[in-house]
Short mmCIF file of C-alpha atoms in Angstrom, two decimals:
data_model
loop_
_atom_site.label_atom_id
_atom_site.label_comp_id
_atom_site.label_asym_id
_atom_site.label_seq_id
_atom_site.Cartn_x
_atom_site.Cartn_y
_atom_site.Cartn_z
CA MET A 1 0.00 0.00 0.00
CA SER A 2 3.01 2.31 0.10
CA ASN A 3 3.10 2.69 -3.70
CA PRO A 4 -0.19 4.60 -4.06
CA PHE A 5 0.87 6.90 -1.25
CA LEU A 6 4.28 7.65 -2.75
CA LYS A 7 2.73 8.13 -6.18
CA ALA A 8 0.17 10.46 -4.62
CA VAL A 9 2.93 12.56 -3.09
CA GLU A 10 4.68 12.55 -6.49
CA LEU A 11 1.43 13.74 -8.13
CA ILE A 12 1.17 16.62 -5.66
CA PHE A 13 4.76 17.77 -6.05
CA SER A 14 4.73 17.39 -9.81
CA PHE A 15 1.77 19.82 -9.84
CA ASP A 16 -0.29 17.36 -11.86
CA LYS A 17 -2.76 19.34 -13.97
CA GLN A 18 -5.71 16.99 -13.45
CA LEU A 19 -5.17 17.02 -9.69
CA PHE A 20 -4.89 20.79 -9.44
CA ASP A 21 -7.86 21.38 -11.77
CA ILE A 22 -9.98 19.31 -9.36
CA ILE A 23 -8.63 21.19 -6.32
CA PHE A 24 -9.20 24.53 -8.01
CA LEU A 25 -12.80 23.64 -8.89
CA SER A 26 -13.45 22.48 -5.31
CA VAL A 27 -12.13 25.74 -3.91
CA LYS A 28 -14.12 27.73 -6.49
CA VAL A 29 -17.44 25.93 -5.86
CA SER A 30 -17.18 25.87 -2.06
CA GLY A 31 -15.70 29.39 -1.95
CA PHE A 32 -18.52 30.92 -4.01
CA ALA A 33 -21.12 28.98 -2.01
CA LEU A 34 -19.58 30.30 1.22
CA ILE A 35 -19.56 33.90 -0.05
CA ILE A 36 -23.17 33.78 -1.27
CA ALA A 37 -24.37 32.04 1.92
CA SER A 38 -22.53 34.69 4.00
CA VAL A 39 -24.00 37.58 2.01
CA PHE A 40 -27.49 36.34 2.89
CA GLY A 41 -26.78 34.50 6.15
CA ILE A 42 -25.00 37.22 8.13
CA PRO A 43 -27.61 39.98 7.53
CA ILE A 44 -30.39 37.50 8.38
CA ALA A 45 -28.54 36.57 11.58
CA VAL A 46 -28.23 40.27 12.46
CA PHE A 47 -31.89 40.88 11.66
CA THR A 48 -33.12 37.94 13.74
CA ALA A 49 -30.85 38.93 16.61
CA PHE A 50 -32.01 42.54 16.81
CA LYS A 51 -35.57 42.58 15.53
CA LYS A 52 -38.78 41.08 16.75
CA PHE A 53 -41.07 39.66 14.08
CA PRO A 54 -43.92 37.16 13.93
CA LEU A 55 -42.89 33.48 14.08
CA LYS A 56 -39.31 34.44 14.92
CA SER A 57 -38.68 31.41 17.12
CA LEU A 58 -40.14 29.11 14.45
CA PHE A 59 -37.79 30.66 11.89
CA ILE A 60 -34.79 30.13 14.19
CA ASN A 61 -35.86 26.54 14.82
CA ILE A 62 -36.12 25.88 11.09
CA MET A 63 -32.63 27.35 10.59
CA ASN A 64 -31.27 25.13 13.35
CA THR A 65 -32.94 22.08 11.84
CA PHE A 66 -31.53 22.77 8.38
CA MET A 67 -28.02 23.03 9.85
CA GLY A 68 -27.98 19.26 9.90
CA ALA A 69 -29.82 18.72 6.61
CA PRO A 70 -28.57 15.54 4.87
CA PRO A 71 -26.61 16.66 1.78
CA VAL A 72 -27.97 13.76 -0.27
CA ALA A 73 -31.53 14.90 0.39
CA VAL A 74 -30.60 18.51 -0.45
CA GLY A 75 -28.93 17.27 -3.62
CA LEU A 76 -32.05 15.31 -4.57
CA ILE A 77 -34.31 18.35 -4.01
CA PHE A 78 -32.07 20.54 -6.16
CA TYR A 79 -31.85 17.81 -8.79
CA LEU A 80 -35.65 17.73 -9.03
CA LEU A 81 -35.82 21.53 -9.09
CA LEU A 82 -33.11 21.92 -11.72
CA SER A 83 -34.00 18.98 -13.97
CA ARG A 84 -35.67 19.89 -17.23
CA SER A 85 -39.20 19.35 -15.91
CA GLY A 86 -38.43 20.99 -12.55
CA MET A 87 -39.43 24.46 -11.35
CA LEU A 88 -35.94 25.83 -12.06
CA GLY A 89 -35.33 23.69 -15.12
CA PHE A 90 -35.42 26.77 -17.36
CA LEU A 91 -32.06 27.81 -15.87
CA GLY A 92 -30.39 24.87 -17.59
CA ILE A 93 -27.66 24.62 -15.00
CA LEU A 94 -27.97 20.97 -13.92
CA TYR A 95 -24.60 19.17 -14.11
CA THR A 96 -22.72 22.49 -14.05
CA PRO A 97 -20.67 24.12 -11.26
CA TYR A 98 -23.54 26.64 -10.87
CA ALA A 99 -25.87 23.87 -9.69
CA MET A 100 -23.18 22.71 -7.26
CA ILE A 101 -22.73 26.24 -5.90
CA LEU A 102 -26.51 26.57 -5.51
CA ALA A 103 -26.83 23.29 -3.57
CA GLN A 104 -23.84 24.09 -1.40
CA THR A 105 -25.14 27.60 -0.69
CA PHE A 106 -28.33 26.00 0.56
CA LEU A 107 -26.26 23.75 2.86
CA ALA A 108 -24.06 26.58 4.18
CA PHE A 109 -26.77 29.22 4.63
CA PRO A 110 -28.47 27.75 7.74
CA ILE A 111 -25.10 27.06 9.37
CA ILE A 112 -23.98 30.67 8.89
CA ALA A 113 -27.34 32.23 9.77
CA SER A 114 -27.86 30.07 12.83
CA LEU A 115 -24.33 30.17 14.28
CA CYS A 116 -23.96 33.92 13.62
CA HIS A 117 -27.32 34.52 15.28
CA SER A 118 -26.16 32.53 18.33
CA ALA A 119 -22.89 34.47 18.40
CA ILE A 120 -24.67 37.84 18.31
CA VAL A 121 -27.34 37.02 20.91
CA GLY A 122 -24.60 35.49 23.05
CA VAL A 123 -22.85 38.85 23.46
CA ASP A 124 -23.05 40.04 27.07
CA PRO A 125 -26.16 42.30 27.36
CA LEU A 126 -24.08 44.61 29.54
CA LEU A 127 -22.20 45.66 26.41
CA LYS A 128 -25.38 46.91 24.77
CA GLN A 129 -26.14 48.93 27.88
CA ALA A 130 -22.55 50.20 28.04
CA SER A 131 -22.72 51.32 24.44
CA ILE A 132 -26.01 53.17 24.97
CA THR A 133 -24.83 54.84 28.18
CA LEU A 134 -21.71 56.04 26.37
CA GLY A 135 -23.86 57.89 23.87
CA ALA A 136 -23.87 55.49 20.92
CA SER A 137 -26.72 55.65 18.41
CA PRO A 138 -28.81 52.48 17.91
CA PHE A 139 -26.86 51.77 14.69
CA THR A 140 -23.47 52.16 16.42
CA THR A 141 -24.68 49.98 19.29
CA ALA A 142 -25.67 47.25 16.84
CA ALA A 143 -22.31 47.56 15.06
CA THR A 144 -20.51 47.32 18.42
CA ILE A 145 -22.39 44.15 19.33
CA ILE A 146 -21.65 42.59 15.94
CA ASN A 147 -17.99 43.50 16.43
CA GLU A 148 -18.04 41.85 19.86
CA ALA A 149 -19.46 38.72 18.20
CA ARG A 150 -16.68 38.73 15.58
CA TYR A 151 -14.96 35.57 16.78
CA GLY A 152 -18.26 33.69 16.84
CA ILE A 153 -19.07 34.94 13.33
CA MET A 154 -15.66 33.86 12.05
CA SER A 155 -16.13 30.48 13.69
CA ALA A 156 -19.48 30.14 11.90
CA LEU A 157 -17.85 30.86 8.54
CA ILE A 158 -15.10 28.35 9.19
CA ALA A 159 -17.57 25.70 10.35
CA ALA A 160 -19.58 26.24 7.16
CA SER A 161 -16.50 26.03 4.94
CA GLY A 162 -15.52 22.78 6.69
CA ARG A 163 -18.90 21.29 5.83
CA LEU A 164 -18.71 22.49 2.22
CA PHE A 165 -15.24 21.12 1.48
CA ALA A 166 -16.11 17.74 2.97
CA GLU A 167 -19.50 17.53 1.30
CA VAL A 168 -20.05 14.90 -1.41
CA GLY A 169 -23.74 13.91 -1.61
CA ALA A 170 -25.34 17.08 -2.94
CA ILE A 171 -22.64 18.02 -5.45
CA LEU A 172 -22.46 14.47 -6.76
CA ILE A 173 -26.19 14.49 -7.54
CA VAL A 174 -26.47 17.98 -9.05
CA GLY A 175 -22.97 18.10 -10.55
CA GLY A 176 -22.81 14.60 -11.96
CA ASN A 177 -19.04 14.22 -11.34
CA ILE A 178 -18.14 15.09 -14.95
CA ALA A 179 -14.39 15.06 -15.54
CA GLY A 180 -13.00 18.54 -16.19
CA LEU A 181 -16.35 20.17 -15.57
CA THR A 182 -17.94 19.22 -12.25
CA ARG A 183 -15.46 16.80 -10.69
CA VAL A 184 -14.33 18.07 -7.32
CA MET A 185 -12.11 16.54 -4.63
CA THR A 186 -14.71 14.53 -2.75
CA THR A 187 -16.50 13.17 -5.81
CA ALA A 188 -13.19 12.36 -7.49
CA ILE A 189 -12.00 10.42 -4.42
CA ALA A 190 -15.23 8.38 -4.43
CA LEU A 191 -14.89 7.62 -8.15
CA GLU A 192 -11.17 6.84 -8.18
CA THR A 193 -11.55 4.53 -5.18
CA ASP A 194 -14.35 2.68 -6.98
CA LYS A 195 -12.10 2.32 -10.03
CA GLY A 196 -9.21 1.06 -7.89
CA ASP A 197 -6.98 3.99 -9.01
CA PHE A 198 -5.72 4.97 -5.62
CA GLU A 199 -2.95 7.45 -6.58
CA LEU A 200 -5.25 10.35 -7.45
CA ALA A 201 -7.68 9.42 -4.65
CA VAL A 202 -4.90 9.41 -2.06
CA ALA A 203 -3.38 12.65 -3.39
CA LEU A 204 -6.78 14.34 -3.17
CA GLY A 205 -7.33 12.79 0.25
CA ILE A 206 -4.06 14.31 1.47
CA ILE A 207 -5.03 17.74 0.14
CA LEU A 208 -8.52 17.43 1.61
CA ILE A 209 -7.14 16.45 5.01
CA LEU A 210 -4.70 19.37 4.82
CA ILE A 211 -7.56 21.76 4.00
CA SER A 212 -9.63 20.26 6.83
CA PHE A 213 -6.68 20.59 9.20
CA THR A 214 -6.14 24.23 8.17
CA ILE A 215 -9.83 24.99 8.69
CA ASN A 216 -9.88 23.36 12.13
CA PHE A 217 -6.58 24.94 13.11
CA SER A 218 -7.92 28.39 12.16
CA LEU A 219 -11.11 27.67 14.09
CA ASN A 220 -9.06 26.71 17.13
CA ILE A 221 -6.97 29.89 16.92
CA ILE A 222 -10.06 32.07 16.55
CA GLN A 223 -11.86 30.36 19.43
CA LYS A 224 -8.78 30.79 21.64
CA LYS A 225 -8.60 34.46 20.68
CA GLY A 226 -12.31 34.74 21.45
CA LYS A 227 -11.61 33.43 24.95
CA LYS A 228 -9.97 36.80 25.57
CA GLU A 229 -6.40 35.60 25.68
CA LEU A 230 -6.63 35.51 29.43
CA ILE A 231 -3.64 33.23 29.89
CA MET B 1 -26.88 71.98 33.33
CA LYS B 2 -29.81 71.29 35.63
CA LEU B 3 -32.07 68.27 35.82
CA THR B 4 -35.69 68.23 36.90
CA VAL B 5 -37.68 65.04 37.23
CA SER B 6 -41.33 65.71 37.59
CA ASN B 7 -44.17 63.40 38.59
CA ILE B 8 -42.31 60.22 37.66
CA TYR B 9 -44.33 57.06 37.79
CA LYS B 10 -42.94 53.58 37.16
CA ASN B 11 -44.61 50.24 37.48
CA TYR B 12 -43.02 46.77 37.22
CA ASN B 13 -45.18 43.64 37.10
CA ASN B 14 -48.13 45.46 38.65
CA THR B 15 -45.96 46.83 41.46
CA THR B 16 -45.48 50.56 41.71
CA ILE B 17 -41.78 51.33 42.08
CA LEU B 18 -41.84 55.09 41.74
CA ASN B 19 -44.95 57.11 42.34
CA ASN B 20 -45.29 60.77 41.50
CA LEU B 21 -41.62 61.40 42.22
CA THR B 22 -40.43 64.95 41.72
CA TYR B 23 -37.00 66.43 42.34
CA SER B 24 -34.62 69.06 40.98
CA PHE B 25 -30.90 68.39 40.79
CA LYS B 26 -28.60 71.39 40.74
CA SER B 27 -25.27 71.40 39.02
CA ASP B 28 -21.86 70.89 40.57
CA SER B 29 -22.92 68.61 43.43
CA ILE B 30 -22.66 64.99 44.45
CA TYR B 31 -26.05 63.47 45.25
CA VAL B 32 -26.18 60.08 46.91
CA ILE B 33 -29.40 58.11 46.65
CA MET B 34 -30.04 55.54 49.35
CA GLY B 35 -32.80 53.12 50.07
CA GLU B 36 -33.48 49.45 50.64
CA ASN B 37 -33.06 46.79 47.96
CA GLY B 38 -35.75 46.91 45.28
CA VAL B 39 -36.91 50.36 46.28
CA GLY B 40 -36.25 51.70 42.78
CA LYS B 41 -32.89 53.47 43.12
CA SER B 42 -31.43 51.92 39.96
CA THR B 43 -34.67 52.39 38.05
CA PHE B 44 -34.70 56.05 39.06
CA LEU B 45 -31.10 56.43 37.87
CA ARG B 46 -31.84 54.70 34.56
CA ILE B 47 -34.86 56.96 34.02
CA CYS B 48 -32.82 60.07 34.84
CA ALA B 49 -30.07 58.90 32.48
CA LEU B 50 -32.67 58.55 29.67
CA ILE B 51 -31.96 54.83 29.33
CA GLU B 52 -35.43 53.81 30.42
CA ASN B 53 -38.73 55.62 29.98
CA PRO B 54 -41.02 56.30 32.92
CA ASP B 55 -44.64 55.17 32.63
CA ALA B 56 -45.62 58.76 33.30
CA GLY B 57 -43.87 62.00 34.16
CA LYS B 58 -41.09 64.06 32.62
CA ILE B 59 -37.31 64.21 32.69
CA ILE B 60 -36.13 67.64 31.71
CA TYR B 61 -32.57 68.78 31.31
CA TYR B 62 -32.04 72.53 31.28
CA LYS B 63 -29.19 74.54 29.88
CA GLN B 64 -29.38 78.17 31.02
CA ASP B 65 -33.02 77.58 31.92
CA LYS B 66 -33.76 76.35 28.42
CA ALA B 67 -35.25 72.86 28.31
CA LEU B 68 -33.29 70.43 26.14
CA LYS B 69 -34.86 67.72 24.04
CA ASN B 70 -34.47 64.22 25.46
CA ASP B 71 -32.69 63.01 22.36
CA ILE B 72 -29.28 61.56 21.58
CA GLU B 73 -27.69 65.02 21.85
CA THR B 74 -28.81 65.29 25.49
CA ARG B 75 -27.90 61.64 26.08
CA ARG B 76 -24.39 62.50 24.97
CA ARG B 77 -24.09 65.13 27.69
CA ILE B 78 -24.81 62.58 30.40
CA THR B 79 -23.70 59.06 31.24
CA LEU B 80 -24.62 56.15 33.46
CA LEU B 81 -22.17 53.71 34.99
CA LEU B 82 -23.81 50.41 35.92
CA PRO B 83 -22.77 48.30 38.94
CA LYS B 84 -21.32 45.72 36.56
CA VAL B 85 -19.36 47.50 33.88
CA GLY B 86 -19.72 46.07 30.37
CA ILE B 87 -16.21 45.92 28.99
CA PHE B 88 -15.51 45.55 25.28
CA ASN B 89 -13.16 42.75 24.24
CA THR B 90 -10.36 45.08 23.20
CA SER B 91 -7.61 47.15 24.79
CA VAL B 92 -8.06 49.38 27.83
CA TYR B 93 -7.30 52.38 25.59
CA LYS B 94 -9.96 51.50 23.00
CA ASN B 95 -12.50 51.08 25.78
CA ALA B 96 -11.68 54.53 27.12
CA ALA B 97 -11.87 55.98 23.63
CA TYR B 98 -15.28 54.47 22.78
CA GLY B 99 -17.45 57.37 23.93
CA LEU B 100 -15.19 59.83 22.09
CA LYS B 101 -15.26 57.80 18.91
CA VAL B 102 -19.07 57.66 18.80
CA ARG B 103 -19.04 61.44 19.14
CA GLY B 104 -16.94 61.69 16.00
CA MET B 105 -13.90 63.23 17.67
CA GLY B 106 -10.63 63.40 15.70
CA LYS B 107 -8.04 60.66 16.17
CA ASN B 108 -5.37 62.83 17.84
CA LYS B 109 -7.87 64.45 20.18
CA ILE B 110 -9.26 61.00 21.09
CA LYS B 111 -5.77 59.80 21.95
CA GLU B 112 -5.04 62.82 24.12
CA THR B 113 -8.42 62.77 25.91
CA ALA B 114 -8.61 59.00 26.44
CA CYS B 115 -5.07 58.93 27.86
CA GLU B 116 -5.94 61.85 30.13
CA ALA B 117 -9.02 59.96 31.42
CA LEU B 118 -6.99 56.77 31.98
CA ASP B 119 -4.38 58.77 33.84
CA PHE B 120 -7.15 60.29 36.00
CA VAL B 121 -8.15 56.81 37.25
CA GLY B 122 -4.57 55.49 37.40
CA LEU B 123 -4.81 53.07 34.48
CA LEU B 124 -2.64 54.76 31.87
CA HIS B 125 0.14 52.21 32.36
CA LYS B 126 -2.31 49.46 31.36
CA LYS B 127 -3.65 51.15 28.23
CA ASP B 128 -2.44 48.47 25.81
CA GLN B 129 -3.65 45.55 27.91
CA ASN B 130 -6.85 43.67 26.99
CA ALA B 131 -9.51 45.25 29.20
CA LEU B 132 -11.01 41.87 30.07
CA THR B 133 -7.87 40.97 31.97
CA LEU B 134 -8.34 43.80 34.50
CA SER B 135 -9.36 43.11 38.10
CA SER B 136 -12.87 44.08 39.20
CA GLY B 137 -11.60 47.26 40.87
CA GLU B 138 -9.66 48.23 37.76
CA THR B 139 -12.67 47.40 35.59
CA GLN B 140 -14.79 49.76 37.63
CA ARG B 141 -12.13 52.47 37.32
CA LEU B 142 -12.00 51.88 33.56
CA GLY B 143 -15.79 52.32 33.51
CA ILE B 144 -15.34 55.69 35.21
CA ALA B 145 -12.52 56.68 32.82
CA ARG B 146 -14.67 55.71 29.83
CA ALA B 147 -17.54 57.78 31.20
CA LEU B 148 -15.56 60.87 32.16
CA ALA B 149 -13.48 60.92 28.95
CA PHE B 150 -16.20 62.78 27.05
CA LYS B 151 -16.73 65.21 29.95
CA PRO B 152 -20.41 64.62 30.67
CA GLU B 153 -22.30 67.24 32.62
CA PHE B 154 -24.26 64.63 34.56
CA ILE B 155 -22.71 61.37 35.72
CA PHE B 156 -24.96 58.67 37.15
CA LEU B 157 -23.16 55.98 39.13
CA ASP B 158 -25.18 52.94 40.13
CA GLU B 159 -23.45 51.42 43.15
CA PRO B 160 -19.97 52.10 41.80
CA THR B 161 -18.20 50.22 44.62
CA ALA B 162 -20.60 47.28 44.94
CA SER B 163 -18.19 44.65 43.65
CA VAL B 164 -14.78 46.01 44.63
CA ASP B 165 -12.47 45.59 47.62
CA TYR B 166 -11.76 48.15 50.35
CA LYS B 167 -8.66 49.58 48.65
CA ASN B 168 -10.47 50.13 45.35
CA THR B 169 -13.53 51.52 47.15
CA LYS B 170 -11.34 54.23 48.69
CA LEU B 171 -9.69 54.85 45.32
CA ILE B 172 -13.05 55.16 43.54
CA GLU B 173 -14.46 57.48 46.22
CA GLY B 174 -11.39 59.70 45.76
CA ILE B 175 -11.90 59.66 41.98
CA ILE B 176 -15.58 60.65 42.36
CA LYS B 177 -14.71 63.62 44.59
CA LYS B 178 -11.85 64.66 42.29
CA LEU B 179 -14.21 64.32 39.33
CA LYS B 180 -16.65 66.85 40.77
CA LYS B 181 -13.84 69.23 41.68
CA THR B 182 -12.06 69.10 38.33
CA THR B 183 -14.93 68.77 35.87
CA GLY B 184 -17.76 70.51 37.73
CA ALA B 185 -20.06 67.68 36.71
CA THR B 186 -23.13 66.79 38.73
CA ILE B 187 -22.75 63.30 40.11
CA ILE B 188 -25.73 61.24 41.18
CA MET B 189 -24.87 57.89 42.69
CA THR B 190 -26.56 55.12 44.60
CA THR B 191 -25.09 53.20 47.48
CA HIS B 192 -26.07 50.93 50.34
CA GLU B 193 -23.39 52.22 52.66
CA LYS B 194 -24.41 55.06 54.92
CA GLU B 195 -20.80 55.90 55.75
CA GLN B 196 -19.92 56.10 52.08
CA ALA B 197 -22.89 58.37 51.42
CA ILE B 198 -21.66 60.74 54.14
CA ARG B 199 -18.05 60.56 52.96
CA VAL B 200 -18.80 61.24 49.31
CA GLY B 201 -22.12 63.03 49.02
CA ASP B 202 -23.00 66.68 49.27
CA LYS B 203 -26.63 65.69 49.60
CA ILE B 204 -28.22 62.35 50.51
CA LEU B 205 -31.65 61.45 49.15
CA ILE B 206 -33.56 58.56 50.64
CA ILE B 207 -36.11 56.75 48.51
CA GLU B 208 -38.79 55.07 50.57
CA ASP B 209 -42.30 53.93 49.68
CA THR B 210 -41.99 54.98 46.03
CA LYS B 211 -40.97 58.56 46.82
CA ILE B 212 -37.98 60.63 47.89
CA ARG B 213 -38.80 60.87 51.58
CA SER B 214 -35.90 62.87 52.89
CA SER B 215 -32.91 64.79 51.71
CA ILE B 216 -29.96 65.44 53.98
CA VAL B 217 -27.27 68.01 53.29
CA THR B 218 -23.92 66.59 54.37
CA LYS B 219 -21.66 69.40 53.24
CA ASP B 220 -22.40 73.08 52.88
CA LYS B 221 -20.99 74.32 49.65
#
């Protein structure tokens, strides 16, 4: 079993085009999904944290429930929506990176919205009072509270990116794992392992583990920083 | 600046806390409000500081006998320090500068004023330290520095020594007296300690049965 590993390392250091195309596509799909989910998720988290509206707790509960939505089920829903006879079939994006970004955005959105909401409402209420008593306007007070929740918000983004990079079910269904077009790290590993071609699978596995390690390491650093560096 | 509270009424969970309370605070004095737990001292302070609205009655700030609007401009002339100071997760200096920053002061002026305020409470040497690492006495002093930095005309202190040791209590009492002397601000504070009220206050007000029942002059000005 040492041969596939050595060959995998060789593939990485030889900057194999196929390998790096797959990595690049993974980063692109998950990166765009993270950005889009953040653009919608963070403002919704802020809104739900500061405003009262009808069925607010139901909305928060739904967000929390969708945090653990099975990617395969999400993939199936988007497949049905994006297939030619589906409601979004007119877009014609099934089996393209756009469909993958859409499905992954749907997976990341509740994680970002829910964890950011928890981070904001978790800020010590004394800080809101302090801000008001120091003459801040309601807008500045809100900005101060969001700033105080910054480590929690960053943790939410990192947690979401961890889920996206490791995700295989949804992108496999809506992307179709087409070589050079929609094949990303996780789907490529699944396919290459099935084929018995372990070199590429192991090389991608190493990269994926490295990405996962980097994400978790960053999360750890941010959480430590959030604990006020008291030591 | 003068403050008049007139016919204040406040109810919490069907219990009347303040009933038809009226009083006029003159400038350049230290008022100490006393009373038993739950009598409404903190509520009264929060209402005076325009943080909470009364159910009925008026809070009027006057500048040269001209009534000011109870808006953010007036709120920026006054400040309230709570018994537990909310400290932002940043440096001591940035905490002290917060009130100046929200007032749109220039960077150099902020630096000068915030450092001056920190020096006033003896925390200048800790300005680069994370404020959350301060002791409770230092935290309270930072709260005072943060409040006095923007030179408010009215300073409300809700039990400023409730959670600090003897040494810091003495230090804070000294700061409060120095504050009145150097800034000319009107200070209205609450306390449970009779001795402290006599040591610090120019006038002691006792809230009892939803009203200010007595006012004692401790020092002739």
